[in-house]
Coordinates of N, CA and C and ligand atoms in Angstrom, one line a residue:
M1 N -26.0 1.5 -15.2 CA -25.6 0.7 -14.0 C -26.5 1.1 -12.8
D2 N -26.8 0.0 -12.1 CA -27.6 0.3 -10.9 C -26.7 0.4 -9.7
P3 N -27.1 1.2 -8.7 CA -26.3 1.3 -7.4 C -26.2 -0.1 -6.8
F4 N -25.1 -0.3 -6.0 CA -24.9 -1.5 -5.3 C -24.1 -1.3 -4.0
S5 N -24.1 -2.3 -3.2 CA -23.3 -2.1 -1.9 C -22.4 -3.3 -1.7
L6 N -21.4 -3.0 -0.9 CA -20.4 -4.0 -0.4 C -20.5 -4.0 1.1
R7 N -20.0 -5.0 1.8 CA -20.0 -5.0 3.2 C -18.6 -5.1 3.8
L8 N -18.2 -4.0 4.5 CA -16.9 -4.0 5.2 C -17.1 -4.2 6.7
N9 N -16.4 -5.2 7.2 CA -16.4 -5.4 8.6 C -15.4 -4.5 9.2
L10 N -15.8 -3.5 10.0 CA -14.8 -2.5 10.5 C -13.9 -3.1 11.6
N11 N -14.3 -4.2 12.2 CA -13.4 -4.8 13.2 C -12.3 -5.7 12.5
S12 N -12.8 -6.6 11.6 CA -11.8 -7.5 11.0 C -11.2 -7.0 9.8
G13 N -11.8 -6.0 9.2 CA -11.3 -5.4 7.9 C -11.6 -6.2 6.7
D14 N -12.5 -7.3 6.9 CA -12.8 -8.1 5.8 C -13.9 -7.4 5.0
V15 N -13.8 -7.5 3.7 CA -14.8 -6.9 2.8 C -15.4 -8.0 1.9
K16 N -16.7 -7.9 1.7 CA -17.4 -8.9 1.0 C -18.4 -8.3 0.0
G17 N -18.6 -8.9 -1.1 CA -19.6 -8.5 -2.1 C -19.2 -9.0 -3.5
N18 N -20.2 -8.7 -4.4 CA -19.9 -9.1 -5.8 C -18.9 -8.0 -6.3
N19 N -18.4 -8.2 -7.4 CA -17.6 -7.1 -8.1 C -16.2 -6.9 -7.4
L20 N -15.8 -7.8 -6.5 CA -14.5 -7.7 -5.8 C -13.5 -8.6 -6.4
I21 N -12.3 -8.0 -6.7 CA -11.2 -8.8 -7.1 C -10.1 -8.8 -6.1
V22 N -9.6 -9.9 -5.7 CA -8.5 -9.9 -4.7 C -7.2 -10.3 -5.3
E23 N -6.2 -9.4 -5.1 CA -4.8 -9.7 -5.6 C -3.9 -9.8 -4.5
S24 N -2.8 -10.6 -4.6 CA -1.8 -10.6 -3.5 C -0.4 -10.3 -4.0
K25 N 0.3 -9.7 -3.2 CA 1.7 -9.3 -3.5 C 2.6 -10.1 -2.5
T26 N 3.7 -10.6 -3.0 CA 4.6 -11.4 -2.2 C 6.0 -10.8 -2.1
L27 N 6.9 -11.4 -1.3 CA 8.2 -10.9 -1.2 C 8.9 -10.9 -2.6
F28 N 8.6 -12.0 -3.4 CA 9.1 -12.1 -4.7 C 8.7 -10.8 -5.6
D29 N 7.5 -10.5 -5.5 CA 7.0 -9.3 -6.2 C 7.7 -8.0 -5.8
L30 N 8.1 -8.0 -4.6 CA 8.8 -6.8 -4.0 C 10.3 -6.8 -4.1
R31 N 10.8 -7.9 -4.8 CA 12.3 -8.1 -4.7 C 13.1 -6.9 -5.2
Y32 N 12.7 -6.2 -6.2 CA 13.5 -5.1 -6.7 C 13.4 -3.8 -5.8
S33 N 12.5 -3.8 -4.8 CA 12.4 -2.7 -3.9 C 13.0 -3.0 -2.5
I34 N 13.6 -4.2 -2.4 CA 14.1 -4.6 -1.1 C 15.6 -4.4 -1.2
Q35 N 16.1 -3.6 -0.2 CA 17.5 -3.3 -0.2 C 18.4 -4.4 0.4
N36 N 17.9 -5.0 1.5 CA 18.7 -6.0 2.1 C 18.4 -7.4 1.5
Q37 N 19.2 -7.7 0.4 CA 18.9 -8.9 -0.3 C 19.3 -10.2 0.5
K38 N 20.3 -10.0 1.4 CA 20.7 -11.1 2.2 C 19.6 -11.5 3.1
A39 N 18.9 -10.5 3.7 CA 17.8 -10.8 4.6 C 16.7 -11.4 3.9
L40 N 16.5 -11.0 2.6 CA 15.4 -11.6 1.8 C 15.7 -13.1 1.5
T41 N 16.9 -13.4 1.1 CA 17.3 -14.8 0.9 C 17.1 -15.6 2.1
K42 N 17.4 -15.0 3.3 CA 17.3 -15.7 4.6 C 15.8 -16.0 4.8
L43 N 14.9 -15.0 4.6 CA 13.5 -15.2 4.9 C 12.9 -16.2 4.0
L44 N 13.4 -16.3 2.7 CA 12.8 -17.2 1.7 C 13.4 -18.6 1.8
K45 N 14.4 -18.8 2.7 CA 15.1 -20.1 2.8 C 14.0 -21.1 3.2
N46 N 14.0 -22.2 2.5 CA 13.0 -23.3 2.8 C 11.5 -22.9 2.5
K47 N 11.3 -21.7 1.9 CA 9.9 -21.3 1.6 C 9.9 -21.0 0.1
K48 N 8.7 -21.3 -0.5 CA 8.5 -20.9 -1.9 C 8.5 -19.4 -2.1
D49 N 7.7 -18.8 -1.2 CA 7.5 -17.3 -1.3 C 6.7 -16.9 0.0
I50 N 6.6 -15.7 0.3 CA 5.8 -15.2 1.5 C 4.9 -14.1 1.0
E51 N 3.6 -14.2 1.3 CA 2.6 -13.2 1.0 C 2.8 -12.0 1.9
V52 N 2.9 -10.8 1.4 CA 3.1 -9.6 2.2 C 1.8 -8.8 2.3
Y53 N 1.0 -8.7 1.2 CA -0.3 -8.0 1.3 C -1.3 -8.5 0.3
T54 N -2.6 -8.2 0.6 CA -3.6 -8.5 -0.4 C -4.3 -7.2 -0.6
V55 N -4.9 -7.0 -1.8 CA -5.7 -5.8 -2.1 C -7.0 -6.3 -2.7
S56 N -8.1 -6.0 -2.1 CA -9.4 -6.3 -2.6 C -9.9 -5.0 -3.3
T57 N -10.3 -5.2 -4.5 CA -10.6 -4.0 -5.4 C -12.0 -4.1 -5.9
C58 N -12.7 -3.0 -5.9 CA -14.0 -2.9 -6.6 C -13.9 -1.7 -7.6
E59 N -13.9 -2.0 -8.8 CA -13.8 -1.0 -9.9 C -15.1 -1.1 -10.7
P60 N -16.1 -0.3 -10.4 CA -17.4 -0.4 -11.1 C -17.3 0.0 -12.6
G61 N -16.3 0.8 -13.0 CA -16.1 1.2 -14.4 C -14.7 1.7 -14.5
H62 N -14.2 1.9 -15.7 CA -12.8 2.3 -15.9 C -12.6 3.7 -16.3
T63 N -13.6 4.5 -16.3 CA -13.5 5.9 -16.8 C -13.4 6.9 -15.7
A64 N -13.2 8.1 -16.0 CA -13.1 9.2 -15.0 C -14.4 9.4 -14.3
A65 N -15.5 8.9 -14.8 CA -16.8 9.1 -14.2 C -16.9 8.2 -12.9
H66 N -16.1 7.2 -12.8 CA -16.2 6.2 -11.7 C -15.2 6.4 -10.6
L67 N -15.5 5.8 -9.5 CA -14.5 5.8 -8.4 C -14.2 4.4 -8.0
T68 N -12.9 4.1 -7.9 CA -12.5 2.7 -7.5 C -12.2 2.7 -6.0
I69 N -12.5 1.6 -5.3 CA -12.1 1.5 -3.9 C -11.3 0.2 -3.8
H70 N -10.4 0.2 -2.8 CA -9.6 -1.0 -2.5 C -9.5 -1.1 -1.0
V71 N -9.4 -2.3 -0.5 CA -9.1 -2.6 0.9 C -7.8 -3.4 0.9
T72 N -6.7 -2.8 1.5 CA -5.4 -3.4 1.5 C -5.2 -4.0 2.9
R73 N -4.7 -5.2 3.0 CA -4.3 -5.9 4.2 C -2.9 -6.2 4.2
L74 N -2.1 -5.4 4.9 CA -0.6 -5.5 4.9 C -0.2 -6.3 6.1
K75 N 0.6 -7.4 5.9 CA 1.0 -8.2 7.1 C 2.1 -7.5 7.9
P76 N 2.2 -7.9 9.2 CA 3.3 -7.4 10.0 C 4.6 -8.2 9.6
G77 N 5.7 -7.6 9.7 CA 7.0 -8.4 9.4 C 8.1 -7.5 9.0
K78 N 9.3 -8.0 9.0 CA 10.5 -7.2 8.6 C 11.4 -8.0 7.7
I79 N 12.0 -7.3 6.8 CA 13.1 -7.9 6.0 C 14.3 -7.3 6.6
G80 N 15.0 -8.1 7.4 CA 16.2 -7.6 8.1 C 15.6 -6.6 9.1
E81 N 16.0 -5.3 9.0 CA 15.5 -4.3 9.9 C 14.4 -3.5 9.3
E82 N 14.0 -3.7 8.1 CA 13.0 -2.9 7.4 C 11.6 -3.5 7.5
F83 N 10.7 -2.7 7.9 CA 9.3 -3.2 8.1 C 8.7 -3.5 6.7
F84 N 7.7 -4.4 6.7 CA 7.0 -4.8 5.5 C 6.3 -3.5 4.9
F85 N 6.3 -3.4 3.6 CA 5.7 -2.2 3.0 C 5.0 -2.6 1.7
T86 N 4.2 -1.7 1.2 CA 3.6 -1.9 -0.1 C 4.6 -1.4 -1.2
K87 N 4.5 -1.9 -2.4 CA 5.4 -1.6 -3.4 C 5.5 -0.1 -3.6
G88 N 4.4 0.6 -3.7 CA 4.4 2.1 -3.8 C 4.3 2.5 -5.3
H89 N 3.6 3.6 -5.5 CA 3.4 4.0 -6.9 C 3.0 5.5 -6.9
I90 N 3.0 6.0 -8.1 CA 2.4 7.3 -8.4 C 1.3 7.0 -9.4
H91 N 0.2 7.8 -9.3 CA -0.8 7.5 -10.3 C -0.4 8.2 -11.6
K92 N -0.7 7.5 -12.7 CA -0.3 8.0 -14.0 C -0.9 9.3 -14.4
K93 N -2.2 9.4 -14.1 CA -2.9 10.7 -14.2 C -2.8 11.4 -12.9
P94 N -2.5 12.7 -12.9 CA -2.4 13.4 -11.6 C -3.7 13.5 -10.9
T95 N -4.1 12.4 -10.3 CA -5.4 12.4 -9.6 C -5.2 12.1 -8.1
A96 N -6.1 12.6 -7.3 CA -6.0 12.5 -5.9 C -6.5 11.1 -5.4
E97 N -6.2 10.8 -4.1 CA -6.7 9.6 -3.5 C -6.9 9.8 -2.0
W98 N -8.0 9.2 -1.5 CA -8.2 9.2 0.0 C -7.8 7.9 0.6
Y99 N -7.2 7.9 1.8 CA -6.9 6.7 2.5 C -7.6 6.8 3.9
L100 N -8.2 5.7 4.3 CA -8.8 5.6 5.6 C -8.3 4.4 6.4
G101 N -7.7 4.6 7.5 CA -7.1 3.5 8.3 C -8.3 2.7 9.0
I102 N -8.2 1.4 9.0 CA -9.2 0.6 9.6 C -8.7 -0.2 10.8
S103 N -7.5 -0.8 10.7 CA -6.9 -1.4 11.9 C -5.4 -1.6 11.7
G104 N -4.8 -1.7 12.8 CA -3.3 -1.9 12.8 C -2.6 -0.6 13.0
T105 N -1.3 -0.6 12.9 CA -0.4 0.5 13.1 C 0.5 0.7 12.0
G106 N 0.4 1.8 11.3 CA 1.3 2.0 10.1 C 1.8 3.4 9.9
L107 N 2.5 3.6 8.8 CA 2.9 4.9 8.4 C 2.6 5.0 6.9
L108 N 2.3 6.2 6.5 CA 2.1 6.5 5.1 C 3.3 7.4 4.6
L109 N 4.0 6.9 3.7 CA 5.1 7.7 3.1 C 4.6 8.3 1.8
L110 N 4.8 9.6 1.8 CA 4.3 10.4 0.6 C 5.4 11.3 0.1
W111 N 5.5 11.3 -1.2 CA 6.6 12.2 -1.8 C 6.3 12.7 -3.2
N112 N 6.9 13.9 -3.4 CA 6.8 14.4 -4.8 C 8.2 14.9 -5.1
K113 N 8.4 15.7 -6.1 CA 9.7 16.1 -6.6 C 10.5 16.8 -5.5
N114 N 9.8 17.6 -4.7 CA 10.5 18.5 -3.8 C 10.7 18.0 -2.3
K115 N 9.7 17.1 -1.9 CA 9.8 16.7 -0.5 C 9.1 15.4 -0.2
H116 N 9.4 14.9 1.0 CA 8.6 13.7 1.4 C 8.1 13.9 2.8
L117 N 7.0 13.2 3.1 CA 6.4 13.2 4.5 C 6.2 11.8 4.9
V118 N 6.2 11.6 6.2 CA 5.9 10.3 6.8 C 4.8 10.6 7.8
L119 N 3.5 10.1 7.5 CA 2.4 10.3 8.4 C 2.0 9.1 9.2
P120 N 1.7 9.2 10.5 CA 1.2 8.1 11.2 C -0.2 7.7 10.6
F121 N -0.4 6.4 10.6 CA -1.6 5.9 9.9 C -2.2 4.7 10.6
S122 N -3.3 4.9 11.3 CA -4.0 3.8 12.0 C -5.5 4.1 12.0
R123 N -6.2 3.2 12.7 CA -7.7 3.3 12.6 C -8.2 4.7 12.8
G124 N -9.0 5.1 11.8 CA -9.7 6.4 11.9 C -8.9 7.5 11.2
D125 N -7.7 7.3 10.9 CA -7.0 8.4 10.2 C -7.4 8.4 8.7
L126 N -7.8 9.6 8.3 CA -8.3 9.9 6.9 C -7.2 10.7 6.3
I127 N -6.5 10.2 5.3 CA -5.4 11.0 4.7 C -5.7 11.3 3.3
Y128 N -5.6 12.6 2.9 CA -5.8 13.0 1.5 C -4.4 13.1 0.8
I129 N -4.3 12.3 -0.3 CA -3.1 12.3 -1.1 C -3.4 13.2 -2.3
P130 N -2.8 14.4 -2.4 CA -3.1 15.2 -3.5 C -2.5 14.7 -4.8
P131 N -3.0 15.1 -6.0 CA -2.5 14.7 -7.2 C -0.9 14.9 -7.3
G132 N -0.2 14.0 -7.9 CA 1.2 14.1 -8.1 C 2.1 13.7 -6.9
W133 N 1.5 13.0 -5.9 CA 2.2 12.5 -4.8 C 2.3 11.0 -4.8
A134 N 3.5 10.5 -4.9 CA 3.7 9.0 -4.8 C 3.4 8.6 -3.4
H135 N 3.0 7.3 -3.2 CA 2.7 6.8 -1.9 C 3.0 5.4 -1.7
R136 N 3.4 5.1 -0.4 CA 3.8 3.7 0.0 C 3.3 3.6 1.5
T137 N 2.8 2.4 1.8 CA 2.4 2.2 3.2 C 3.3 1.2 3.9
I138 N 3.5 1.4 5.2 CA 4.5 0.6 6.0 C 3.7 0.1 7.2
N139 N 3.8 -1.2 7.5 CA 3.2 -1.7 8.7 C 4.3 -1.8 9.8
V140 N 4.2 -0.9 10.8 CA 5.2 -0.9 11.9 C 4.7 -1.6 13.2
G141 N 3.5 -2.2 13.1 CA 3.0 -2.9 14.3 C 3.1 -4.4 14.2
D142 N 2.4 -5.1 15.1 CA 2.5 -6.5 15.3 C 1.2 -7.2 14.6
E143 N 0.3 -6.4 14.2 CA -0.9 -6.9 13.6 C -1.0 -6.5 12.1
D144 N -2.0 -7.1 11.4 CA -2.2 -6.6 10.0 C -2.6 -5.2 10.0
L145 N -2.1 -4.4 9.0 CA -2.5 -3.1 8.8 C -3.6 -3.1 7.7
V146 N -4.8 -2.7 8.0 CA -5.9 -2.7 7.0 C -6.3 -1.3 6.8
F147 N -6.5 -0.9 5.5 CA -6.9 0.4 5.2 C -7.7 0.4 3.9
L148 N -8.5 1.4 3.7 CA -9.4 1.6 2.5 C -8.8 2.7 1.7
S149 N -8.9 2.6 0.4 CA -8.4 3.8 -0.4 C -9.4 4.0 -1.5
C150 N -9.5 5.2 -2.0 CA -10.5 5.5 -3.1 C -9.9 6.5 -4.0
H151 N -10.0 6.3 -5.3 CA -9.5 7.2 -6.3 C -10.3 7.1 -7.6
R152 N -10.0 8.1 -8.5 CA -10.7 8.1 -9.8 C -10.3 6.8 -10.6
S153 N -11.3 6.2 -11.2 CA -11.0 4.9 -11.8 C -10.0 4.9 -13.0
D154 N -9.8 6.1 -13.6 CA -8.9 6.1 -14.7 C -7.5 6.6 -14.3
A155 N -7.2 6.6 -13.0 CA -6.0 7.1 -12.5 C -4.7 6.4 -13.1
G156 N -4.7 5.1 -13.2 CA -3.6 4.4 -13.7 C -2.5 4.3 -12.7
Y157 N -1.5 3.4 -12.9 CA -0.4 3.2 -11.9 C 0.9 3.2 -12.6
D158 N 1.9 3.9 -11.9 CA 3.3 3.9 -12.4 C 4.1 3.3 -11.2
Y159 N 4.5 2.1 -11.4 CA 5.3 1.4 -10.4 C 6.8 1.6 -10.7
D160 N 7.1 1.7 -12.0 CA 8.6 1.8 -12.4 C 9.2 3.0 -11.8
F161 N 8.4 4.0 -11.7 CA 8.9 5.3 -11.1 C 9.5 5.0 -9.7
V162 N 8.9 4.2 -8.9 CA 9.3 4.0 -7.6 C 10.5 3.0 -7.6
V163 N 10.4 1.9 -8.4 CA 11.5 0.9 -8.4 C 12.8 1.6 -8.9
E164 N 12.7 2.4 -10.0 CA 13.9 3.0 -10.6 C 14.5 4.0 -9.7
K165 N 13.7 4.9 -9.2 CA 14.2 6.0 -8.4 C 14.4 5.7 -7.0
G166 N 13.7 4.6 -6.5 CA 13.7 4.3 -5.1 C 12.8 5.2 -4.3
A167 N 12.4 4.7 -3.1 CA 11.6 5.6 -2.2 C 12.5 6.5 -1.5
P168 N 12.1 7.7 -1.1 CA 13.0 8.6 -0.4 C 13.3 8.2 1.1
K169 N 12.6 7.2 1.6 CA 12.8 6.8 3.0 C 12.5 5.4 3.2
R170 N 13.3 4.7 3.9 CA 13.0 3.3 4.3 C 12.7 3.3 5.8
I171 N 11.7 2.6 6.2 CA 11.3 2.6 7.7 C 11.9 1.4 8.4
L172 N 12.8 1.6 9.3 CA 13.5 0.6 10.0 C 13.1 0.5 11.4
A173 N 13.4 -0.7 12.0 CA 13.0 -0.9 13.4 C 13.6 0.2 14.3
S174 N 14.7 0.8 13.9 CA 15.4 1.8 14.7 C 14.8 3.2 14.6
D175 N 13.8 3.3 13.6 CA 13.2 4.6 13.4 C 12.1 4.9 14.4
K176 N 12.3 4.6 15.6 CA 11.3 4.6 16.7 C 10.6 6.0 16.9
E177 N 11.3 7.1 16.5 CA 10.7 8.4 16.7 C 9.5 8.6 15.7
L178 N 9.4 7.7 14.7 CA 8.3 7.9 13.7 C 7.0 7.2 14.1
F179 N 7.1 6.3 15.0 CA 5.9 5.5 15.3 C 5.7 5.3 16.8
Ligands
6PG201 C1 -4.3 2.5 -5.0 C2 -4.0 2.6 -3.5 C3 -3.8 1.3 -2.8 C4 -2.6 0.5 -3.2 C5 -2.4 -0.7 -2.3 C6 -1.2 -1.6 -2.7 O1 -4.0 3.5 -5.7 O2 -4.9 1.5 -5.4 O3 -2.9 3.5 -3.3 O4 -5.0 0.5 -3.0 O5 -2.6 0.2 -4.5 O6 -2.2 -0.4 -1.0 O7 0.0 -0.8 -2.9 P1 0.7 -0.9 -4.3 O8 -0.3 -0.6 -5.4 O9 1.8 0.2 -4.2 O10 1.3 -2.3 -4.5
NI202 NI1 -2.7 4.9 -5.0

């Protein structure tokens, strides 16, 4: 494989290049993680669905020798009192991940068997997620929250872990002390 480059606009958060796959997640995709089902029904009234975030991914290879990067763009918004969030996962293989905030105002919720942390996450914050820590991002601002992440390409994803056990913390508009 030859080296290659992508282009990330650090102001807009837009990423361009070959080898990029863009996927989107909607409120429907998040439905089992949303506690306030009444608020969800209200939001979706007269709408087919609402996009909550997109993830642009470049995965040069699928083995442990490669590194995958993603740029996530998480929209601002709330379901009732709860801010828009990413589904959240733990990596199947206990591998680490780096997060870099590009724009917007967010929080990163991190948890393992014993404890959870909520870290402020905005432009310039570089956060190291050690192996074995589940993670979810929350947009607590009025603009898109854009961030880059990088992990070993064979890490794999476990989403059921989060859906079945639930996240240890929900971030509500009233949680003002956190942001
Ligand atoms: C990853 C990163 C990150 C994450 C997205 C969407 O491992 O790829 O943690 O890119 O996948 O922000 O979040 P969900 O994968 O939880 O939907
Ligand atoms: Ni991850």
